[in-house]
Tab-separated table of C-alpha atoms in Angstrom:
chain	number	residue	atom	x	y	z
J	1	UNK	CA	122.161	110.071	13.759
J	2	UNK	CA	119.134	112.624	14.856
J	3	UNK	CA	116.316	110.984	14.328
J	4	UNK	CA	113.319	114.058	14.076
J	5	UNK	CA	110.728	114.051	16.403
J	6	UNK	CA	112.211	112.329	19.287
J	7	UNK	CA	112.518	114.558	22.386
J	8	UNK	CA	115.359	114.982	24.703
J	9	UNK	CA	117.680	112.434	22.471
J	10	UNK	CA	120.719	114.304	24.990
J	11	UNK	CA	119.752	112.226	27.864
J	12	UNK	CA	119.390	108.703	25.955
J	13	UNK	CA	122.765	109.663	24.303
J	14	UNK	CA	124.353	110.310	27.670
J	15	UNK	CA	123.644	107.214	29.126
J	16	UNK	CA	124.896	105.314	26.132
J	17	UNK	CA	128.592	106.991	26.557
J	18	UNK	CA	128.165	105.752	30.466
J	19	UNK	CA	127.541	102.442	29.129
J	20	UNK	CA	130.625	102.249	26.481
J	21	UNK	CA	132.380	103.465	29.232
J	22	UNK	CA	132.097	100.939	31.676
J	23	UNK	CA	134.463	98.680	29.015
J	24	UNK	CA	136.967	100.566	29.809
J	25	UNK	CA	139.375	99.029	27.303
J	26	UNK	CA	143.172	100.757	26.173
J	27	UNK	CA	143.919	100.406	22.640
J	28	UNK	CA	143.233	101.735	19.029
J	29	UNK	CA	140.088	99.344	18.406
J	30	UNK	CA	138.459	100.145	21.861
J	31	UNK	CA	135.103	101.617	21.036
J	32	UNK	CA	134.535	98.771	17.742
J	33	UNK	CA	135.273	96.384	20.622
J	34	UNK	CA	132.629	98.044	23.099
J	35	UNK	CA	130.051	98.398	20.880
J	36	UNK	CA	130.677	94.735	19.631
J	37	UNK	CA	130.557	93.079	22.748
J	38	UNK	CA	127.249	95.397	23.398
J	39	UNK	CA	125.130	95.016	20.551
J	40	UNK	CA	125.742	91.301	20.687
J	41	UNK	CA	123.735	91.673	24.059
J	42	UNK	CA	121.379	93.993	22.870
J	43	UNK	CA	120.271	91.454	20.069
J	44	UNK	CA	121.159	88.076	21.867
J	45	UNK	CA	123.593	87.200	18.923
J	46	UNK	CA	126.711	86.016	19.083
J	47	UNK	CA	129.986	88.062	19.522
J	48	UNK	CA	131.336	86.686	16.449
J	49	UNK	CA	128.526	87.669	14.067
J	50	UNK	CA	128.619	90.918	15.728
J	51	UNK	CA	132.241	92.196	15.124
J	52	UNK	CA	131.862	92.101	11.690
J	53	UNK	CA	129.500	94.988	11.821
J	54	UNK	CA	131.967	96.976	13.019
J	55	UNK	CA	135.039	95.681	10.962
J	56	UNK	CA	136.716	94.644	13.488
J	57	UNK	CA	138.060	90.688	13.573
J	58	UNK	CA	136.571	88.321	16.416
J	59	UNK	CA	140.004	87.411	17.771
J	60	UNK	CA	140.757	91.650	17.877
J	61	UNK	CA	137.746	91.413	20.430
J	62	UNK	CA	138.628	88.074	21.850
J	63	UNK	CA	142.351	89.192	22.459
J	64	UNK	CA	141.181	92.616	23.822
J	65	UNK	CA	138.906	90.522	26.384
J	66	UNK	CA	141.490	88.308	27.231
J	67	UNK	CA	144.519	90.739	28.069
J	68	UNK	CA	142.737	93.430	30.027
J	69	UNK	CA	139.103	91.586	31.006
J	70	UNK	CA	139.674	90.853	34.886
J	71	UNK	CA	140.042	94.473	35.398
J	72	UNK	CA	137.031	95.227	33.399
J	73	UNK	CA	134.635	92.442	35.107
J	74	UNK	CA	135.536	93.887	38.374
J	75	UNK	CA	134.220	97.593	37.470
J	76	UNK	CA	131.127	96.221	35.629
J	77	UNK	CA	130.734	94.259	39.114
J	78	UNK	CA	131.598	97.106	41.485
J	79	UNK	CA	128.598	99.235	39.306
J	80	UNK	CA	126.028	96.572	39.278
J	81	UNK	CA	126.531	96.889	43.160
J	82	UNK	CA	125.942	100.112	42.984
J	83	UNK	CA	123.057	100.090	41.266
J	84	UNK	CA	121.553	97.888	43.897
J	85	UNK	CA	122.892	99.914	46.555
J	86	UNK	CA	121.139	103.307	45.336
J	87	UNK	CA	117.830	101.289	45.172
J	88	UNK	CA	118.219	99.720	48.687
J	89	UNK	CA	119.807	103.483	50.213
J	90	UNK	CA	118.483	102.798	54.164
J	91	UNK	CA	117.555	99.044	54.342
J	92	UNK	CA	120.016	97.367	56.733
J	93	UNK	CA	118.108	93.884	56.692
J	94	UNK	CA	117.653	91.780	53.448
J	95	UNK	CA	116.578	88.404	52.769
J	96	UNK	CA	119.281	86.727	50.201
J	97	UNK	CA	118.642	83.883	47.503
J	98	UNK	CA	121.517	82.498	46.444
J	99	UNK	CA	122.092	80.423	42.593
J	100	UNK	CA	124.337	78.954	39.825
J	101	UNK	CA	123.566	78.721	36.210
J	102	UNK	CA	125.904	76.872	33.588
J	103	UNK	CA	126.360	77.502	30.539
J	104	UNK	CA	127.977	75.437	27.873
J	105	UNK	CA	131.221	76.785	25.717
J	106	UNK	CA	129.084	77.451	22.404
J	107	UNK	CA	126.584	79.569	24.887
J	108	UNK	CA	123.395	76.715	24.708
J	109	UNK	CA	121.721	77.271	28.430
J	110	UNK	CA	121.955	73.913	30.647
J	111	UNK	CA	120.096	72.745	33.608
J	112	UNK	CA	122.321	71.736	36.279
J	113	UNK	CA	126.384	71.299	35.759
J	114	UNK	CA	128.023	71.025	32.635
J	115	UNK	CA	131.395	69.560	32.479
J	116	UNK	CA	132.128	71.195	29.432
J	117	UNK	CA	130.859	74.805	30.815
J	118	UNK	CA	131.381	77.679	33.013
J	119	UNK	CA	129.452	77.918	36.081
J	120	UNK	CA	128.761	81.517	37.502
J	121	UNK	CA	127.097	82.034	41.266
J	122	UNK	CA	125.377	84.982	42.564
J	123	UNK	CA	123.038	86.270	45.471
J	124	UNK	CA	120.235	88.558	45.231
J	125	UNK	CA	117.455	89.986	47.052
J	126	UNK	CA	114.211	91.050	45.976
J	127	UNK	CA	113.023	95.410	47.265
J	128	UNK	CA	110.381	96.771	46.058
J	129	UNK	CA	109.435	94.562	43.106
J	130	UNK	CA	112.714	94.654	41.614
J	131	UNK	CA	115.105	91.690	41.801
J	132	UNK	CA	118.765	93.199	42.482
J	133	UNK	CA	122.062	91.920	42.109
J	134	UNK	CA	124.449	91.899	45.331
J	135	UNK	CA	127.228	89.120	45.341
J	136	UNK	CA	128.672	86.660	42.282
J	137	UNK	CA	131.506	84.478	41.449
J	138	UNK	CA	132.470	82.421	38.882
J	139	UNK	CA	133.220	78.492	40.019
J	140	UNK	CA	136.925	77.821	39.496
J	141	UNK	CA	137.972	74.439	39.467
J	142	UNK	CA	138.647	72.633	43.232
J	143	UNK	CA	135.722	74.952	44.245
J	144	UNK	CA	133.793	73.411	46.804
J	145	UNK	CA	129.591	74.507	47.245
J	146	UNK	CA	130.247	75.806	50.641
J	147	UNK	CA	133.289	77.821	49.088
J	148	UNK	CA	131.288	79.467	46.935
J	149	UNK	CA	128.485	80.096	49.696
J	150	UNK	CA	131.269	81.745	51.973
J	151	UNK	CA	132.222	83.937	49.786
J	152	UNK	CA	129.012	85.519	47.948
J	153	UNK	CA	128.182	86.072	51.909
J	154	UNK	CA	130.740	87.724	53.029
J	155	UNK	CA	130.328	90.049	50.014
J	156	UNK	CA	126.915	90.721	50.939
J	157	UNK	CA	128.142	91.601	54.377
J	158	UNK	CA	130.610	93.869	53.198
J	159	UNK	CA	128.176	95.797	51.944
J	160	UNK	CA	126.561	96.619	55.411
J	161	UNK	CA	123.932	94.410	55.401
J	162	UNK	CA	122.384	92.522	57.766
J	163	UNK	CA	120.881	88.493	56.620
J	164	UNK	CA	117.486	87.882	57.597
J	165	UNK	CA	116.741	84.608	55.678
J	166	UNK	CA	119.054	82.831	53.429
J	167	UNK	CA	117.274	80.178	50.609
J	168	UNK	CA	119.398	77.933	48.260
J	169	UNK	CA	118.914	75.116	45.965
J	170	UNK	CA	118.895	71.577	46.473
J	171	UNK	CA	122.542	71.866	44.078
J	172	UNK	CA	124.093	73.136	47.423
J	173	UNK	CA	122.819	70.820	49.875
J	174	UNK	CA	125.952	69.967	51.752
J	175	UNK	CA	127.038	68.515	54.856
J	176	UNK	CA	129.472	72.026	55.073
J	177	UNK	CA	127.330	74.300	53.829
J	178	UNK	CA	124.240	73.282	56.351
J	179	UNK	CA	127.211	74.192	58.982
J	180	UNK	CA	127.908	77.572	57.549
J	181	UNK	CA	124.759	78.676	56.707
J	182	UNK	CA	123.334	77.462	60.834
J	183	UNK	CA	124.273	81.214	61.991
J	184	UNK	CA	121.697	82.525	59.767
J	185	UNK	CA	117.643	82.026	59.689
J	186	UNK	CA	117.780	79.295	56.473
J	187	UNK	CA	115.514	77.082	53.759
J	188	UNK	CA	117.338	74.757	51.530
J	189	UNK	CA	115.950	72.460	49.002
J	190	UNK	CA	116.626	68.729	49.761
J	191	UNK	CA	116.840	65.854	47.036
J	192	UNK	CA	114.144	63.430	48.346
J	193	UNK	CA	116.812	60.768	47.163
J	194	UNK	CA	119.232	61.747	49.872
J	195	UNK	CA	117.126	62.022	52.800
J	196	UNK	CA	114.728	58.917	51.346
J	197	UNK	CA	111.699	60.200	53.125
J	198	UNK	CA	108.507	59.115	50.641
J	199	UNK	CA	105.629	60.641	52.602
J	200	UNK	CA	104.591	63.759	54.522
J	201	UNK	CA	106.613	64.463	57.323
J	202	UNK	CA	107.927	67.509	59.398
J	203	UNK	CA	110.031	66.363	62.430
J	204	UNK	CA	114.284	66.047	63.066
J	205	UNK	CA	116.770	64.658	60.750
J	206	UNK	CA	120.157	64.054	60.776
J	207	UNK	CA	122.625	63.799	57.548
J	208	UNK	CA	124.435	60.629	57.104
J	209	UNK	CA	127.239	62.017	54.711
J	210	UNK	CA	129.826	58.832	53.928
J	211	UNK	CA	132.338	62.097	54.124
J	212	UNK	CA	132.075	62.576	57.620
J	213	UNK	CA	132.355	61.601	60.724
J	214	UNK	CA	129.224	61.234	63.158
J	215	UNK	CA	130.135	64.075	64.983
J	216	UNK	CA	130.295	66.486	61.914
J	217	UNK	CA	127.083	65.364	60.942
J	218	UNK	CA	123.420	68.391	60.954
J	219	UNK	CA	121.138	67.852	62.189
J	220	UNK	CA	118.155	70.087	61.083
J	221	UNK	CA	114.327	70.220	61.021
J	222	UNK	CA	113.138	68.626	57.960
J	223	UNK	CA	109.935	69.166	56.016
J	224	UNK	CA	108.701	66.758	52.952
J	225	UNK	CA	105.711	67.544	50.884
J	226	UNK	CA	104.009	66.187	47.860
J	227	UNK	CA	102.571	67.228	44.429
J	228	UNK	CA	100.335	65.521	42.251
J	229	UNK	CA	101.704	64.924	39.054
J	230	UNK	CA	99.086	65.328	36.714
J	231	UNK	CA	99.757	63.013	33.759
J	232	UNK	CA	100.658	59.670	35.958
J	233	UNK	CA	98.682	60.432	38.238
J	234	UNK	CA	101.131	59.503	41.345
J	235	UNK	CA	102.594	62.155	44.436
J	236	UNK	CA	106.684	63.794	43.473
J	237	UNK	CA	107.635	64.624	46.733
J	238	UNK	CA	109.870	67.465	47.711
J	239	UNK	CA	111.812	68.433	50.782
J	240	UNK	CA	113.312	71.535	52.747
J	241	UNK	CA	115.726	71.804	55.520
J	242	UNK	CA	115.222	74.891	57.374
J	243	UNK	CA	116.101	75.939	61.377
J	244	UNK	CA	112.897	78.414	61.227
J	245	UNK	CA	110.142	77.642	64.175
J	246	UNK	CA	107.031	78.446	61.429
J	247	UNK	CA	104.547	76.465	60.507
J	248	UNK	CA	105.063	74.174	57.597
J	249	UNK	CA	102.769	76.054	55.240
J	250	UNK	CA	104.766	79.209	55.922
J	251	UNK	CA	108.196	77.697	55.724
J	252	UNK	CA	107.219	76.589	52.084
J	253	UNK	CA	105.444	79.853	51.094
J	254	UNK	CA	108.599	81.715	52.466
J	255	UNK	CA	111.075	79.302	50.086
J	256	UNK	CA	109.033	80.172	47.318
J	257	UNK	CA	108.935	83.742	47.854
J	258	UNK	CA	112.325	84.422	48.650
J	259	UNK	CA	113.338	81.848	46.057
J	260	UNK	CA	111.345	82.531	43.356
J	261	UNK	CA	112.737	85.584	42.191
J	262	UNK	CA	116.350	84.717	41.369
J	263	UNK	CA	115.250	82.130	38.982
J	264	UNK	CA	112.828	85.141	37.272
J	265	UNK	CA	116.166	87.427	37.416
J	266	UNK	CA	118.335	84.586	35.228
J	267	UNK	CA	115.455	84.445	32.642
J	268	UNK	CA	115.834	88.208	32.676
J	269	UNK	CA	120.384	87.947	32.468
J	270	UNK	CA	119.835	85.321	29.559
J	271	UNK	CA	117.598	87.662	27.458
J	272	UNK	CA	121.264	89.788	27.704
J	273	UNK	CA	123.408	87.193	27.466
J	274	UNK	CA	125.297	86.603	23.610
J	275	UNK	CA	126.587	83.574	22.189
J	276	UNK	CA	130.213	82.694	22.179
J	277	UNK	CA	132.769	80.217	20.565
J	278	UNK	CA	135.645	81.384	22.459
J	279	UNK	CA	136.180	78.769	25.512
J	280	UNK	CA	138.025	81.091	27.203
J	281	UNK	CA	137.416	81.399	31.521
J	282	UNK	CA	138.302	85.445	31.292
J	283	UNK	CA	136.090	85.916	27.775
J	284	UNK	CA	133.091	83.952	28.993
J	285	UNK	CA	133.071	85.729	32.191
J	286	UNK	CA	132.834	88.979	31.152
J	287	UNK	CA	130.231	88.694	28.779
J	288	UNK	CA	128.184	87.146	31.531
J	289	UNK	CA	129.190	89.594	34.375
J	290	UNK	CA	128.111	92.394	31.201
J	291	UNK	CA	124.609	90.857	30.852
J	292	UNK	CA	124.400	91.065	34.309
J	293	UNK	CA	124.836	94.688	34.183
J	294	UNK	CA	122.653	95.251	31.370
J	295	UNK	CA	119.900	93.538	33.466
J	296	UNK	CA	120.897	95.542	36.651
J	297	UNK	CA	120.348	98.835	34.926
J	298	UNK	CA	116.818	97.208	33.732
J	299	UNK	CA	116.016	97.069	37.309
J	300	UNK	CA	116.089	100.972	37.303
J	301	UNK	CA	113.232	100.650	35.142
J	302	UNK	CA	111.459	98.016	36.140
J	303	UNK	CA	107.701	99.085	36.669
J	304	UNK	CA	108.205	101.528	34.121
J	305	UNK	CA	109.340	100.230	30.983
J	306	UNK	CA	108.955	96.545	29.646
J	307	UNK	CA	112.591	94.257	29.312
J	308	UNK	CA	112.176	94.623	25.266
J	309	UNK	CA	110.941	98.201	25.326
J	310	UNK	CA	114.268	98.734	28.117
J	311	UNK	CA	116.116	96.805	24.979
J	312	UNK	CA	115.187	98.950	22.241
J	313	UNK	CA	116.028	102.171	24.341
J	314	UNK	CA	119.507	100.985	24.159
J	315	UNK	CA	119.916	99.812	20.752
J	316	UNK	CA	118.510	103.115	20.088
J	317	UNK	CA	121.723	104.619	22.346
J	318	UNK	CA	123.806	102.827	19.274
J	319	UNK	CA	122.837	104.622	15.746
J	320	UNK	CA	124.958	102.063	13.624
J	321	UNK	CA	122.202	99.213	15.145
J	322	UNK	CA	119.352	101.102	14.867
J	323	UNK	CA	117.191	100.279	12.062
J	324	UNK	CA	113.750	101.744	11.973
J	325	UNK	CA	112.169	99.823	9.554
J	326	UNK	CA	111.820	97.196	12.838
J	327	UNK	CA	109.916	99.545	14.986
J	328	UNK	CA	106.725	101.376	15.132
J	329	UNK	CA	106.955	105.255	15.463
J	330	UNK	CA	104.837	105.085	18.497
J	331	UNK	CA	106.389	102.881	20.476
J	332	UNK	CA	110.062	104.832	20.055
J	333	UNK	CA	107.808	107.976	20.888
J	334	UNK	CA	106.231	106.482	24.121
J	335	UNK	CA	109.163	104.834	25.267
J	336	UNK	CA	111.652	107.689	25.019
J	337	UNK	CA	108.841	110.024	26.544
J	338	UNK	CA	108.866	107.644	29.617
J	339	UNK	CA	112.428	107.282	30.481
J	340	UNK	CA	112.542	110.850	30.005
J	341	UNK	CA	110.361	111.481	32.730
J	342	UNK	CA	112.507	109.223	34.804
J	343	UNK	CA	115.466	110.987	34.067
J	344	UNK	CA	113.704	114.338	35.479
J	345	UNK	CA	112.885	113.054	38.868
């Protein structure tokens, strides 16, 4: 479909065949597959309710997945690193947040864990504004925290660089991960229940895991602070274990910097990420590992085009799920105009 009196359509149409082709799928039904899997991200439907716009079954694309996905999720991972790697070209030092998000088998978002979900963990680092994806794993079962921690590091080595500052959760507050993470600069999030520390206080601690001996026990420099909660009127305390010699204020402004932006970056992979049925670990993880991608090319554009106006340039990449009856003339007009001059740079 040509649709008159949008320029340079060639460009938008060539990144849309670099985007079918990064599911890289063998078989008759490959591109109905593609495009289903793609469109359900596009619109934040499920993968199900998408196939049938391209008359192809939902086990066809669940049995495609299946078969062939591990060698698919690794490409889609090897080019979200590459994305990130063109837009850090000459930084050797970084400063690395690392997450989990869960995510139940009908695709509701959870807080914490689920034990009827997948969980998938990933590291980032924020350049420039934009929020870019550099290590991830999905949690297998008999996977410990500092497992995981381990080995989204040791990617993020691998790719030359060099950790400034690591942040993480109070999820993977550990006796073993506060051991492995001690060679770097740190800040992790401490449930004021495990350290039982009700005031404000900045000074030594030292864990007192029931999973330990004393002489594997951390000690670390411990900071609680409090927040008024509003409503009740009464302090919430919070705390952070860090081995940085800063000030208190700018050990918590540094958490929250460094931190902040991975949670902004999952609001960002969730706008991408479609509904499922299937309870399937290789299904699931592919059509998170995809929204990842999705939201990794976004990044390229960050600054420049809005996440929904970065949405409709792609569904505009697929004709068959383009219907312009939703959209104003104007904003197709503006939009294409802009990635255009991105393109020429």
């Amino acid at each position: 479909m040509v649709t008159p009196g949008l320029p340079h359509q060639n460009n938008i149409q060539q990144i849309g065949y670099k985007l079918l082709s990064m599911l890289n799928f063998q078989g008759e039904k490959v591109e109905k597959v593609a495009k289903t899997l793609i469109s359900a991200c596009l619109w934040n439907d499920s993968v199900e309710n998408k196939s049938r716009a391209y008359d192809v079954s939902p086990q066809t694309v669940r049995n495609y997945v299946e078969k062939q996905g591990m060698g698919v999720i690794d490409k889609l991972l090897e080019r979200a690193r590459k994305i990130s790697l063109e837009v850090l070209k000459g930084v050797k030092e970084i400063d690395l947040s690392i997450d989990w998000t869960t995510k139940t088998w009908y695709g509701k978002p959870v807080k914490g864990s689920s034990e009827k979900g997948n969980s998938w963990n990933y590291a980032t680092t924020k350049y420039k504004g934009k929020v870019l994806l550099l290590a991830f794993i999905p949690q297998v079962n008999g996977m410990t925290k500092d497992e995981i921690v381990k080995v989204l590091v040791e990617q993020v080595m691998a790719m030359g660089f060099k950790i400034r500052l690591i942040t993480l959760d109070a999820g993977f507050y550990t006796v073993d991960v506060l051991n492995f993470i001690s060679q770097f600069k740190y800040i992790v999030a401490v449930p004021v229940g495990d350290v039982k520390v009700y005031e404000e206080f900045d000074g030594d601690y030292t864990t007192n895991s029931k999973r330990h001996r004393r002489d594997e026990q951390v000690k670390f420099r411990l900071l609680v602070y409090s927040k008024e909660k509003v409503r009740r009127k009464s302090l919430v305390y919070f705390a952070r274990a860090t081995n940085l010699d800063l000030s208190k204020r700018e050990v918590l402004d540094l958490y929250n910097k460094v931190r902040g932006p991975i949670e902004t970056s999952y609001r960002n992979i969730k706008a991408f990420l479609p509904f499922t049925s299937s309870t399937k670990f290789v299904f699931r993880t592919l059509i998170f590992v995809l929204a990842l991608v999705l939201y990794s090319l976004y990044t390229i554009f960050k600054g420049e085009v809005g996440r929904e106006e970065f949405r409709l340039l792609l569904i505009l990449l697929f004709p068959e799920l383009f219907n312009p009856e939703n959209f104003t003339f104007n904003v197709i007009e503006t939009l294409i105009y802009t990635i255009d001059l991105f393109l020429r740079r």
